[in-house]
XYZ file of C-alpha atoms in Angstrom:
709
model
C 209.609 -21.785 79.867
C 210.893 -25.244 80.686
C 208.377 -27.363 82.607
C 210.054 -28.066 85.944
C 207.567 -30.798 86.771
C 208.589 -32.684 83.631
C 212.241 -32.257 84.569
C 211.612 -33.788 87.989
C 209.722 -36.719 86.480
C 212.418 -37.390 83.880
C 215.165 -37.122 86.475
C 213.413 -39.598 88.751
C 212.854 -41.921 85.806
C 216.515 -41.780 84.804
C 217.604 -42.762 88.310
C 215.684 -45.975 87.939
C 216.094 -46.435 84.172
C 217.659 -49.849 84.696
C 214.455 -50.968 86.353
C 212.367 -49.800 83.428
C 214.208 -52.211 81.139
C 212.680 -55.113 83.045
C 209.114 -53.938 82.562
C 206.999 -55.853 80.072
C 204.031 -53.634 80.901
C 203.841 -50.338 82.688
C 203.428 -50.621 86.448
C 200.877 -47.805 86.444
C 198.564 -50.139 84.512
C 198.198 -52.250 87.653
C 197.007 -49.334 89.795
C 193.262 -49.104 90.404
C 192.508 -45.813 92.199
C 188.948 -47.000 92.876
C 190.196 -49.590 95.393
C 189.156 -48.371 98.829
C 186.588 -45.913 97.446
C 183.686 -47.902 98.909
C 182.837 -49.198 102.378
C 185.457 -48.079 104.942
C 188.463 -47.392 102.709
C 187.923 -43.600 102.458
C 190.254 -43.277 99.452
C 189.622 -41.015 96.446
C 189.914 -41.764 92.694
C 191.157 -38.382 91.466
C 194.444 -37.216 89.980
C 197.638 -36.465 91.899
C 201.374 -37.102 91.780
C 203.659 -38.582 94.476
C 203.815 -36.432 97.632
C 202.072 -33.528 95.852
C 200.044 -30.757 97.452
C 197.137 -31.237 95.020
C 194.737 -34.185 94.796
C 191.996 -33.105 92.381
C 189.026 -35.443 92.635
C 185.240 -35.686 92.291
C 182.897 -34.895 95.142
C 179.873 -37.178 95.488
C 178.870 -36.242 99.016
C 179.775 -34.756 102.366
C 178.228 -34.688 105.783
C 178.993 -38.026 107.368
C 181.909 -40.247 108.285
C 181.779 -42.202 105.038
C 182.751 -39.086 103.067
C 186.109 -38.238 104.593
C 187.519 -38.182 101.038
C 184.277 -36.652 99.668
C 183.682 -39.652 97.395
C 181.766 -42.910 97.629
C 181.941 -45.364 94.752
C 178.284 -46.372 95.025
C 177.001 -42.813 94.480
C 175.448 -41.809 91.166
C 175.725 -38.001 91.337
C 178.752 -35.736 91.213
C 178.650 -32.360 92.940
C 181.839 -31.025 91.424
C 185.614 -31.377 91.537
C 187.601 -30.018 94.474
C 191.366 -29.748 94.498
C 192.734 -31.417 97.647
C 191.772 -34.595 99.465
C 192.961 -36.851 102.261
C 193.715 -40.497 101.509
C 191.857 -42.984 103.674
C 191.620 -40.932 106.857
C 189.070 -41.292 109.636
C 188.178 -37.584 109.713
C 187.606 -35.025 106.947
C 189.450 -31.933 105.826
C 190.611 -30.150 102.655
C 188.176 -30.071 99.725
C 188.554 -26.337 99.057
C 187.973 -24.694 95.634
C 185.250 -26.701 93.896
C 184.629 -26.366 90.156
C 181.766 -27.913 88.167
C 180.972 -27.538 84.458
C 177.377 -26.446 83.986
C 174.773 -25.614 81.347
C 171.239 -24.268 81.397
C 169.990 -27.859 81.743
C 171.250 -28.075 85.314
C 169.215 -27.341 88.418
C 170.811 -24.056 89.460
C 170.134 -24.843 93.083
C 172.920 -27.383 93.395
C 174.585 -27.953 89.971
C 174.826 -31.710 90.572
C 174.938 -34.136 87.667
C 174.226 -37.833 87.400
C 176.757 -40.163 85.797
C 177.163 -43.813 84.861
C 179.923 -45.921 86.375
C 180.949 -47.250 82.969
C 181.726 -43.670 81.942
C 184.101 -43.071 84.853
C 187.816 -43.838 84.543
C 190.816 -43.365 86.832
C 194.533 -43.997 86.415
C 197.558 -42.604 88.251
C 197.536 -38.900 87.417
C 194.239 -38.976 85.496
C 190.489 -39.078 86.147
C 187.551 -38.660 83.765
C 183.775 -38.915 83.845
C 180.888 -38.117 81.513
C 178.288 -35.927 83.210
C 174.912 -37.001 81.895
C 172.861 -33.967 82.915
C 175.130 -31.471 81.166
C 176.619 -33.695 78.437
C 180.092 -32.683 79.517
C 183.156 -34.907 79.622
C 185.249 -33.819 82.598
C 188.922 -34.781 82.759
C 191.411 -34.103 85.557
C 195.179 -34.320 85.844
C 197.727 -32.661 88.119
C 201.249 -31.582 88.882
C 202.498 -31.230 92.446
C 200.827 -27.859 93.079
C 198.435 -27.437 90.152
C 195.195 -29.186 89.201
C 194.462 -29.229 85.469
C 190.837 -29.644 84.334
C 189.555 -30.151 80.780
C 185.816 -29.933 80.107
C 184.412 -30.921 76.710
C 180.927 -29.440 76.230
C 178.759 -31.507 73.891
C 175.719 -29.279 74.498
C 176.429 -25.587 74.858
C 173.284 -23.855 76.016
C 174.773 -21.360 78.467
C 178.095 -23.167 78.912
C 179.481 -22.210 82.282
C 181.692 -23.258 85.140
C 180.341 -23.139 88.653
C 182.965 -22.077 91.215
C 182.163 -22.802 94.858
C 184.551 -21.234 97.376
C 182.207 -22.009 100.264
C 182.760 -25.719 99.789
C 185.064 -27.748 102.023
C 185.062 -31.310 103.250
C 182.643 -31.638 106.130
C 181.375 -34.152 108.642
C 178.267 -34.638 110.711
C 180.470 -34.761 113.802
C 179.999 -31.348 115.395
C 183.616 -30.886 116.400
C 184.655 -31.267 112.757
C 181.843 -29.223 111.193
C 183.410 -27.158 108.419
C 182.922 -23.505 107.729
C 184.575 -20.737 105.778
C 185.779 -17.970 108.053
C 186.908 -15.573 105.338
C 187.131 -15.450 101.559
C 188.525 -12.944 99.082
C 188.584 -13.135 95.285
C 189.907 -10.928 92.506
C 189.625 -11.191 88.739
C 193.131 -10.201 87.680
C 192.172 -10.596 83.991
C 189.178 -12.103 82.115
C 190.991 -15.467 82.344
C 192.620 -15.327 85.790
C 190.905 -15.481 89.180
C 192.968 -15.335 92.363
C 191.911 -15.576 95.951
C 192.264 -16.762 99.508
C 190.040 -18.864 101.764
C 190.342 -19.395 105.497
C 188.525 -22.546 106.583
C 188.035 -24.484 109.789
C 187.554 -28.223 109.504
C 190.067 -30.487 111.228
C 192.476 -27.540 111.380
C 192.021 -23.833 110.670
C 194.059 -23.020 107.593
C 194.634 -20.518 104.798
C 194.347 -21.775 101.222
C 195.541 -19.512 98.423
C 194.634 -20.190 94.799
C 194.948 -18.980 91.233
C 192.451 -20.244 88.623
C 193.556 -19.732 85.029
C 191.150 -20.406 82.122
C 192.271 -20.864 78.528
C 189.390 -18.663 77.321
C 188.116 -15.314 78.640
C 184.742 -15.432 80.308
C 181.745 -13.918 78.543
C 179.642 -13.144 81.575
C 179.916 -13.494 85.363
C 177.118 -14.163 87.817
C 177.718 -14.027 91.559
C 175.314 -16.338 93.366
C 173.497 -15.542 96.600
C 174.847 -16.949 99.858
C 173.123 -18.089 103.007
C 173.364 -15.703 105.938
C 175.902 -17.950 107.648
C 178.150 -18.315 104.596
C 181.293 -16.243 104.144
C 182.619 -17.865 101.005
C 181.851 -17.052 97.408
C 179.850 -18.841 94.721
C 179.753 -17.813 91.085
C 178.903 -18.920 87.566
C 181.433 -18.056 84.885
C 179.893 -18.178 81.373
C 181.813 -18.893 78.173
C 180.932 -18.636 74.485
C 181.327 -22.164 73.114
C 180.198 -24.279 70.180
C 179.253 -27.961 70.596
C 182.353 -30.108 71.009
C 184.550 -27.240 72.191
C 186.517 -27.332 75.410
C 187.322 -25.138 78.375
C 190.522 -25.818 80.272
C 191.240 -24.605 83.785
C 194.440 -24.709 85.813
C 193.976 -24.344 89.569
C 197.212 -23.600 91.397
C 197.239 -23.984 95.172
C 199.582 -22.510 97.763
C 199.743 -22.701 101.543
C 201.654 -19.410 101.724
C 200.211 -16.651 99.506
C 198.466 -15.704 96.273
C 201.916 -14.836 94.958
C 202.944 -18.395 95.818
C 199.965 -19.806 93.885
C 200.875 -17.723 90.829
C 204.478 -18.856 91.143
C 203.403 -22.497 91.303
C 201.264 -22.024 88.211
C 204.125 -20.575 86.178
C 206.794 -22.901 87.540
C 204.943 -26.182 87.052
C 202.363 -25.665 84.339
C 202.960 -22.636 82.085
C 201.409 -24.288 78.995
C 198.046 -25.796 78.055
C 198.883 -29.297 76.850
C 196.547 -31.472 78.919
C 197.566 -34.761 77.306
C 201.255 -34.040 77.834
C 200.622 -33.211 81.489
C 198.818 -36.560 81.891
C 201.784 -38.292 80.320
C 204.190 -36.529 82.654
C 202.098 -37.509 85.680
C 202.084 -41.119 84.506
C 205.865 -41.050 84.038
C 206.303 -39.580 87.492
C 204.270 -42.396 89.027
C 206.078 -44.961 86.900
C 209.443 -43.737 88.177
C 208.385 -44.718 91.702
C 206.284 -47.806 91.025
C 209.045 -49.355 88.905
C 211.261 -49.513 91.979
C 209.538 -52.785 92.877
C 209.035 -55.720 90.509
C 206.397 -58.207 91.559
C 205.691 -61.646 90.114
C 202.227 -62.994 90.805
C 198.664 -63.105 89.552
C 197.032 -60.048 88.028
C 194.920 -59.548 91.158
C 198.019 -59.726 93.346
C 199.774 -57.157 91.176
C 196.761 -54.840 91.246
C 196.584 -55.065 95.029
C 200.323 -54.541 95.388
C 200.826 -51.613 93.016
C 197.660 -49.885 94.208
C 199.040 -50.210 97.727
C 202.317 -48.693 96.534
C 200.354 -45.881 94.882
C 198.321 -45.139 98.012
C 201.424 -45.129 100.210
C 203.048 -42.414 98.071
C 200.145 -39.949 98.009
C 201.415 -38.482 101.275
C 203.117 -36.932 103.220
C 202.432 -33.838 101.108
C 204.902 -31.102 100.280
C 203.088 -27.912 101.304
C 205.978 -25.587 100.351
C 205.786 -23.699 97.072
C 207.554 -24.989 93.969
C 211.327 -24.600 94.118
C 211.434 -23.915 97.850
C 212.826 -26.185 100.544
C 210.409 -29.069 100.927
C 208.039 -28.818 103.884
C 205.991 -31.951 104.430
C 202.748 -32.335 106.274
C 199.809 -34.803 106.355
C 201.527 -36.871 109.033
C 198.999 -39.364 110.360
C 201.662 -40.487 112.802
C 199.493 -42.758 114.976
C 198.870 -44.866 111.887
C 201.948 -44.523 109.726
C 204.815 -44.972 112.212
C 203.947 -48.665 112.258
C 204.649 -49.657 108.636
C 204.366 -46.740 106.190
C 207.424 -44.888 107.484
C 209.497 -48.088 107.728
C 208.487 -48.732 104.105
C 209.671 -45.240 103.131
C 213.100 -45.930 104.675
C 213.491 -48.832 102.257
C 211.854 -47.625 99.054
C 211.960 -43.793 99.144
C 214.929 -43.112 101.427
C 215.667 -39.839 99.625
C 212.490 -38.419 101.218
C 213.146 -39.518 104.806
C 215.430 -36.661 105.856
C 212.904 -34.188 104.435
C 210.129 -35.810 106.450
C 212.201 -35.658 109.625
C 213.311 -32.050 109.108
C 209.674 -31.057 108.558
C 208.641 -32.795 111.774
C 211.425 -31.053 113.681
C 210.526 -27.605 112.337
C 206.847 -28.043 113.162
C 207.802 -29.297 116.615
C 209.945 -26.244 117.252
C 207.144 -23.924 116.090
C 204.528 -25.449 118.363
C 206.643 -26.772 121.229
C 205.847 -30.432 120.541
C 206.182 -32.861 117.660
C 203.136 -33.390 115.437
C 200.448 -35.663 116.761
C 198.510 -35.502 113.486
C 200.116 -32.885 111.278
C 198.001 -31.266 108.557
C 198.818 -28.148 106.509
C 201.766 -27.573 108.843
C 199.519 -27.488 111.920
C 198.171 -30.015 114.389
C 194.660 -31.339 114.744
C 195.547 -33.098 118.053
C 193.830 -36.250 116.838
C 194.730 -39.619 118.370
C 197.093 -40.317 121.250
C 200.830 -40.447 121.824
C 203.332 -38.406 119.830
C 204.393 -40.921 117.237
C 206.577 -38.499 115.331
C 209.018 -39.532 118.087
C 209.477 -43.106 116.783
C 209.482 -41.869 113.184
C 212.535 -39.711 113.965
C 214.173 -42.301 116.227
C 213.739 -45.004 113.581
C 215.386 -42.814 110.935
C 218.309 -42.129 113.266
C 218.684 -45.816 114.177
C 218.757 -46.702 110.473
C 221.578 -44.266 109.781
C 219.814 -41.271 108.271
C 221.888 -38.188 109.027
C 220.412 -35.449 106.841
C 218.982 -33.717 109.906
C 220.434 -32.166 113.049
C 220.275 -34.976 115.621
C 220.703 -32.596 118.564
C 217.764 -30.460 117.440
C 215.776 -33.630 116.819
C 216.433 -35.087 120.246
C 215.817 -31.765 121.990
C 212.306 -31.521 120.551
C 211.721 -35.216 121.294
C 212.671 -34.629 124.924
C 210.512 -31.526 125.130
C 207.585 -33.385 123.563
C 207.875 -36.227 126.067
C 208.303 -34.072 129.186
C 206.319 -30.827 128.706
C 202.507 -31.264 128.750
C 200.879 -29.968 125.577
C 197.414 -31.525 125.412
C 194.916 -33.205 127.757
C 196.321 -36.653 127.044
C 199.948 -35.773 127.733
C 199.757 -34.954 131.421
C 203.314 -36.038 132.130
C 203.028 -35.085 135.799
C 200.365 -37.743 136.358
C 202.114 -40.170 134.041
C 205.418 -40.051 135.923
C 203.811 -39.796 139.384
C 201.735 -42.968 138.978
C 203.621 -44.774 136.234
C 200.496 -44.760 134.040
C 197.582 -42.499 133.185
C 195.026 -43.091 135.978
C 191.538 -43.615 134.605
C 189.983 -41.320 137.210
C 192.363 -38.458 136.328
C 192.299 -38.887 132.540
C 189.459 -37.701 130.315
C 189.417 -41.021 128.460
C 191.705 -43.520 126.708
C 193.811 -44.038 129.825
C 195.060 -47.532 128.938
C 195.709 -46.830 125.262
C 197.423 -43.536 126.072
C 199.712 -45.245 128.557
C 200.712 -47.958 126.102
C 201.203 -45.602 123.157
C 203.277 -43.148 125.205
C 205.389 -46.017 126.526
C 206.464 -46.819 122.976
C 207.401 -43.188 122.379
C 209.476 -43.280 125.585
C 211.258 -46.366 124.317
C 211.970 -44.595 121.020
C 213.387 -41.582 122.885
C 215.547 -43.908 124.996
C 216.884 -45.678 121.925
C 217.904 -42.451 120.207
C 219.464 -41.112 123.423
C 221.426 -44.360 123.804
C 222.792 -44.166 120.282
C 223.760 -40.517 120.820
C 225.595 -41.310 124.052
C 223.100 -39.473 126.261
C 223.207 -41.955 129.135
C 221.082 -40.022 131.618
C 218.304 -39.375 129.116
C 218.484 -42.960 127.883
C 218.071 -44.307 131.414
C 215.199 -41.925 132.191
C 213.147 -42.821 129.126
C 214.044 -46.519 129.346
C 212.550 -46.574 132.835
C 209.348 -44.978 131.538
C 209.278 -47.534 128.723
C 208.483 -50.148 131.396
C 205.295 -48.386 132.490
C 203.258 -50.806 130.395
C 203.680 -53.310 133.227
C 201.701 -51.021 135.533
C 198.443 -51.460 133.583
C 198.758 -55.223 133.187
C 196.325 -57.097 135.416
C 197.873 -60.489 136.162
C 194.514 -61.917 137.251
C 192.633 -61.231 134.003
C 195.829 -61.015 131.931
C 194.605 -57.895 130.165
C 195.854 -54.331 129.982
C 193.251 -52.782 132.253
C 192.256 -49.271 133.412
C 193.713 -48.413 136.817
C 192.729 -45.672 139.223
C 195.037 -43.249 140.997
C 194.743 -45.229 144.256
C 196.199 -48.272 142.488
C 192.979 -50.268 142.297
C 191.546 -51.620 139.073
C 188.508 -49.996 137.547
C 185.374 -52.124 137.879
C 183.271 -53.422 136.305
C 185.654 -54.480 133.559
C 184.629 -55.914 130.192
C 187.620 -56.665 127.927
C 185.419 -56.842 124.830
C 183.747 -53.461 125.223
C 184.686 -51.224 122.318
C 185.605 -47.561 122.900
C 186.203 -44.620 120.647
C 187.820 -41.303 121.474
C 184.986 -39.189 120.084
C 181.897 -41.357 120.192
C 181.983 -43.379 123.384
C 184.882 -42.314 125.578
C 186.241 -45.102 127.743
C 189.763 -46.294 128.391
C 190.725 -47.545 124.936
C 191.199 -45.879 121.573
C 189.158 -47.328 118.720
C 189.338 -50.708 120.364
C 189.197 -52.704 123.558
C 191.352 -54.641 126.002
C 191.528 -57.640 123.693
C 193.253 -55.551 121.035
C 195.376 -53.271 123.217
C 196.778 -55.942 125.527
C 199.331 -56.766 122.816
C 200.489 -53.187 122.355
C 204.005 -53.709 123.709
C 205.950 -53.521 120.458
C 209.320 -52.827 122.049
C 209.412 -55.542 124.711
C 207.658 -58.687 123.562
C 209.813 -60.886 125.858
C 208.649 -58.737 128.792
C 205.011 -59.171 127.779
C 205.498 -62.915 127.392
C 206.911 -63.040 130.916
C 203.923 -61.101 132.290
C 201.608 -63.580 130.616
C 203.328 -66.498 132.330
C 205.595 -67.763 129.565
C 205.377 -68.614 125.880
C 202.685 -71.267 126.171
C 200.383 -69.058 128.221
C 201.154 -66.172 125.872
C 200.272 -68.059 122.686
C 197.190 -69.607 124.285
C 195.945 -66.128 125.127
C 196.838 -64.988 121.632
C 194.841 -67.891 120.206
C 191.825 -66.618 122.109
C 192.137 -63.214 120.443
C 191.457 -64.784 117.061
C 188.566 -66.981 118.223
C 186.651 -64.836 120.725
C 183.450 -63.408 119.262
C 183.314 -59.599 118.878
C 181.059 -57.597 121.179
C 179.182 -54.896 119.322
C 180.475 -52.776 116.443
C 182.481 -49.585 115.995
C 183.107 -47.778 112.726
C 186.898 -47.892 112.952
C 187.138 -51.444 114.330
C 186.721 -53.568 111.214
C 188.344 -56.456 109.388
C 187.628 -58.736 112.316
C 189.017 -62.231 112.847
C 187.645 -62.957 116.284
C 188.686 -59.901 118.292
C 191.631 -59.169 115.984
C 190.796 -56.045 113.927
C 192.901 -55.737 110.799
C 190.983 -52.645 109.747
C 192.591 -50.644 112.564
C 196.256 -50.034 113.235
C 196.808 -51.256 116.833
C 196.283 -54.812 115.561
C 198.727 -54.636 112.667
C 201.738 -56.173 114.413
C 199.837 -58.752 116.425
C 199.964 -61.741 114.063
C 203.772 -61.494 114.077
C 203.899 -62.013 117.837
C 203.520 -65.752 117.269
C 206.871 -65.746 115.477
C 208.500 -63.998 118.424
C 206.891 -66.504 120.796
C 208.228 -69.517 118.917
C 205.202 -70.395 116.759
C 206.016 -68.908 113.340
C 203.686 -71.330 111.566
C 200.712 -69.639 113.225
C 201.900 -66.236 112.002
C 202.175 -67.704 108.512
C 198.660 -69.139 108.618
C 197.123 -65.877 109.775
C 199.004 -63.774 107.242
C 197.594 -65.936 104.455
C 194.092 -65.629 105.936
C 194.376 -61.841 106.069
C 195.580 -61.694 102.470
C 192.686 -63.895 101.364
C 189.955 -62.088 103.277
C 190.919 -58.460 103.969
C 192.375 -57.180 100.665
C 190.595 -57.364 97.304
C 191.129 -55.534 93.982
C 187.679 -53.977 94.283
C 186.256 -50.611 95.428
C 185.330 -52.226 98.759
C 188.619 -54.108 98.840
C 190.041 -52.497 101.981
C 188.642 -53.740 105.275
C 189.337 -50.397 106.979
C 190.526 -46.837 106.358
C 193.735 -46.821 104.341
C 194.948 -44.199 106.838
C 197.489 -42.377 104.684
C 199.013 -45.575 103.340
C 199.339 -47.661 106.520
C 196.934 -50.411 105.413
C 198.766 -50.452 102.100
C 202.226 -50.585 103.678
C 201.179 -53.567 105.812
C 200.177 -55.365 102.629
C 203.426 -54.682 100.780
C 205.804 -55.517 103.620
C 203.845 -58.621 104.585
C 203.860 -59.709 100.932
C 207.661 -59.565 101.146
C 207.573 -61.915 104.135
C 208.416 -59.571 107.009
C 207.022 -56.731 109.117
C 208.426 -54.125 111.592
C 206.818 -55.126 114.886
C 209.188 -52.609 116.513
C 210.073 -50.068 113.794
C 212.695 -48.263 115.893
C 214.748 -51.452 116.286
C 215.398 -51.562 112.505
C 214.370 -55.219 112.558
C 211.630 -56.849 110.506
C 210.017 -59.986 111.947
C 209.416 -62.867 109.565
C 205.980 -63.941 108.438
C 205.698 -65.615 105.042
C 206.011 -64.154 101.536
C 202.815 -64.120 99.493
C 204.171 -63.923 95.929
C 206.784 -65.959 94.015
C 209.286 -63.112 93.598
C 209.545 -59.485 94.662
C 212.572 -57.451 93.605
C 213.371 -54.140 95.268
C 215.445 -51.716 93.193
C 217.089 -49.705 95.930
C 218.114 -46.082 95.867
C 221.798 -47.028 96.223
C 221.747 -48.922 92.917
C 221.528 -52.350 94.522
C 218.693 -54.852 94.417
C 217.135 -56.973 97.126
C 215.125 -59.952 95.928
C 212.667 -62.040 97.930
C 211.721 -65.424 96.486
C 209.128 -67.925 97.698
C 210.199 -71.275 96.302
C 207.238 -73.579 95.677
C 204.574 -71.160 96.906
C 200.980 -72.115 96.108
C 197.513 -72.030 97.630
C 198.429 -75.083 99.651
C 202.094 -74.281 100.317
C 202.121 -71.025 102.281
C 204.193 -72.005 105.305
C 207.944 -71.527 105.532
C 210.241 -74.553 105.730
C 213.627 -72.850 105.430
C 215.108 -69.408 104.918
C 218.337 -68.546 103.111
C 220.017 -65.131 102.989
C 222.450 -64.762 100.098
C 222.635 -68.536 99.732
C 223.361 -69.308 103.379
C 220.908 -70.863 105.866
C 219.370 -68.146 108.021
C 218.133 -69.026 111.512
C 217.016 -65.687 113.000
C 213.323 -64.874 113.197
C 213.918 -61.385 111.837
C 216.018 -59.569 109.254
C 217.886 -56.316 109.830
C 217.243 -53.185 107.789
C 220.952 -53.055 106.999
C 220.807 -56.526 105.385
C 218.045 -55.357 103.047
C 219.817 -52.143 102.080
C 223.049 -54.019 101.294
C 221.173 -55.835 98.557
C 221.057 -59.558 98.036
C 218.569 -62.412 97.979
C 216.243 -63.661 100.689
C 214.973 -67.119 99.711
C 212.044 -68.766 101.455
C 211.440 -72.458 100.810
C 207.716 -73.036 101.195
C 205.917 -76.123 102.434
């Protein structure tokens, strides 16, 4: 049977074959999957393909916030290899179906094995490690829906594979404590195990699987479970000689066991592990080769690893060959830069993303807040699927029904659907009163205001004047939480008075500390008016007062610490998303040189080609998208506007090979360590005076030339 996964990879490669001719080395060689696997990055090093359902990766721990991806680079033991993982998130989920090669040498209580870092390798679509306690080399690769494991046993006393169907990503936070609600397994043949697990972590979901071995098992041992466990744990023994291998294919489906078996046959009918690795590498290369970067090796590693991380999700949870259904929408994070990046570099996916958001919205009555496995975990604030859809519409994407899209946007923004979307209070007071809101009153007001603006913009473009006027009025609600005396966005009570005492530097978190801000404080959220910077400047008292206040953000000492508020420059927190547009506000206030200085500082201090190289959670590619767009010299302060505000390019030349066959090249003439400010800008050879560039100008192709000073 023809391998459909290979066909997809070859097709994608052919589309961009002209790009491949330019490559002196393969772009996948610049990807380091270990970047972000230490400190706060929460990434994983395992094997996957772009937008795939499967991310097969090692597990080195669970149980606390640091293990949202189940892996920490500094650990020295591996627990096993589970088949799905989240990239850089701030909460855990997935992690179902854990396999671990085992021998009689292993402590049968936990089956862990130590390993040495020098014996661990990771590339796009491939991961390997030598397990010291069992003398097994474990290798992983993947297609979109199937994980492929190869275990080489160098000592074969009781060679076995431990299968843990009780395992799932877990956290010490009680509200995210994982458990298996139900589990069923069936040995269809001596080489094929099928089953279903229902788990509750961030969401409650059904995971269906089919595990196919290339050898029949010799003996099976079901292991005892704790009284509270409802999963299944077993040892599957094989008859092997030293140096022999066992291969396992683990197909995953979100729909049924039949779907898992279909995915197995459709994507990986054979047993050629090396060829599957090659196909995965080609698939990644077909995407990564869309951008050519000139710069140092470290710059290329940072850039292409960012590109890699940005393409891990959203994930197609539909079975192979069916209409694509995407989930893993960390909308609060990714509407800011990741989705704008997709509209430039993977535009063929955008309509599929939007249609998936619409369908989920229609199923649940509101657009995804944080969509996972086709459901919602209600995490974060606002409904930022609204700007994702509105941005796509503004940029001319028409592969979705705009009427259906706007209808669910309107329903989302007017029908209450969670504690933090009490639209009755919101419209009655013009903000979320702190005394009537559980917490996050200021942040919720500001985030919802941007969604209202996005709804107004789409309504305007569709000729819906009444709706446009209604949501445009709500988009001004940000003014109602601005305290002109302190010049901060401040919590306000239902009687109109300000909440006291008030400390602008006090950090709050939705789960841990409550309060009126989300993963931040008044210093960080005061600038959260992406759609109306001139209005915010006016509230502040003019450009000089505005930039003086902004200066203070970067020089005021932090007060206390919070796990998600990292990458600090003064009170500016690059490790968390509400700060990501803030440096570009200087450009909009007439001081572009200050934007340029800060961008260079962030590049120098907050991104490194090391495991601890991300200053905060990658958050499904948002940290990575900021890096790539800022390296090009611009950033979408207001994504829905289809405008990108200028900063300063960070590399000599970046060439975008666009989906329409055109190229857009950014050059930084004379750039160096000392010359990182912009003297002049030229678009297609002509002097360019605007402080932003339109999406349409990029998509037309051409050259954007920065002269550096």
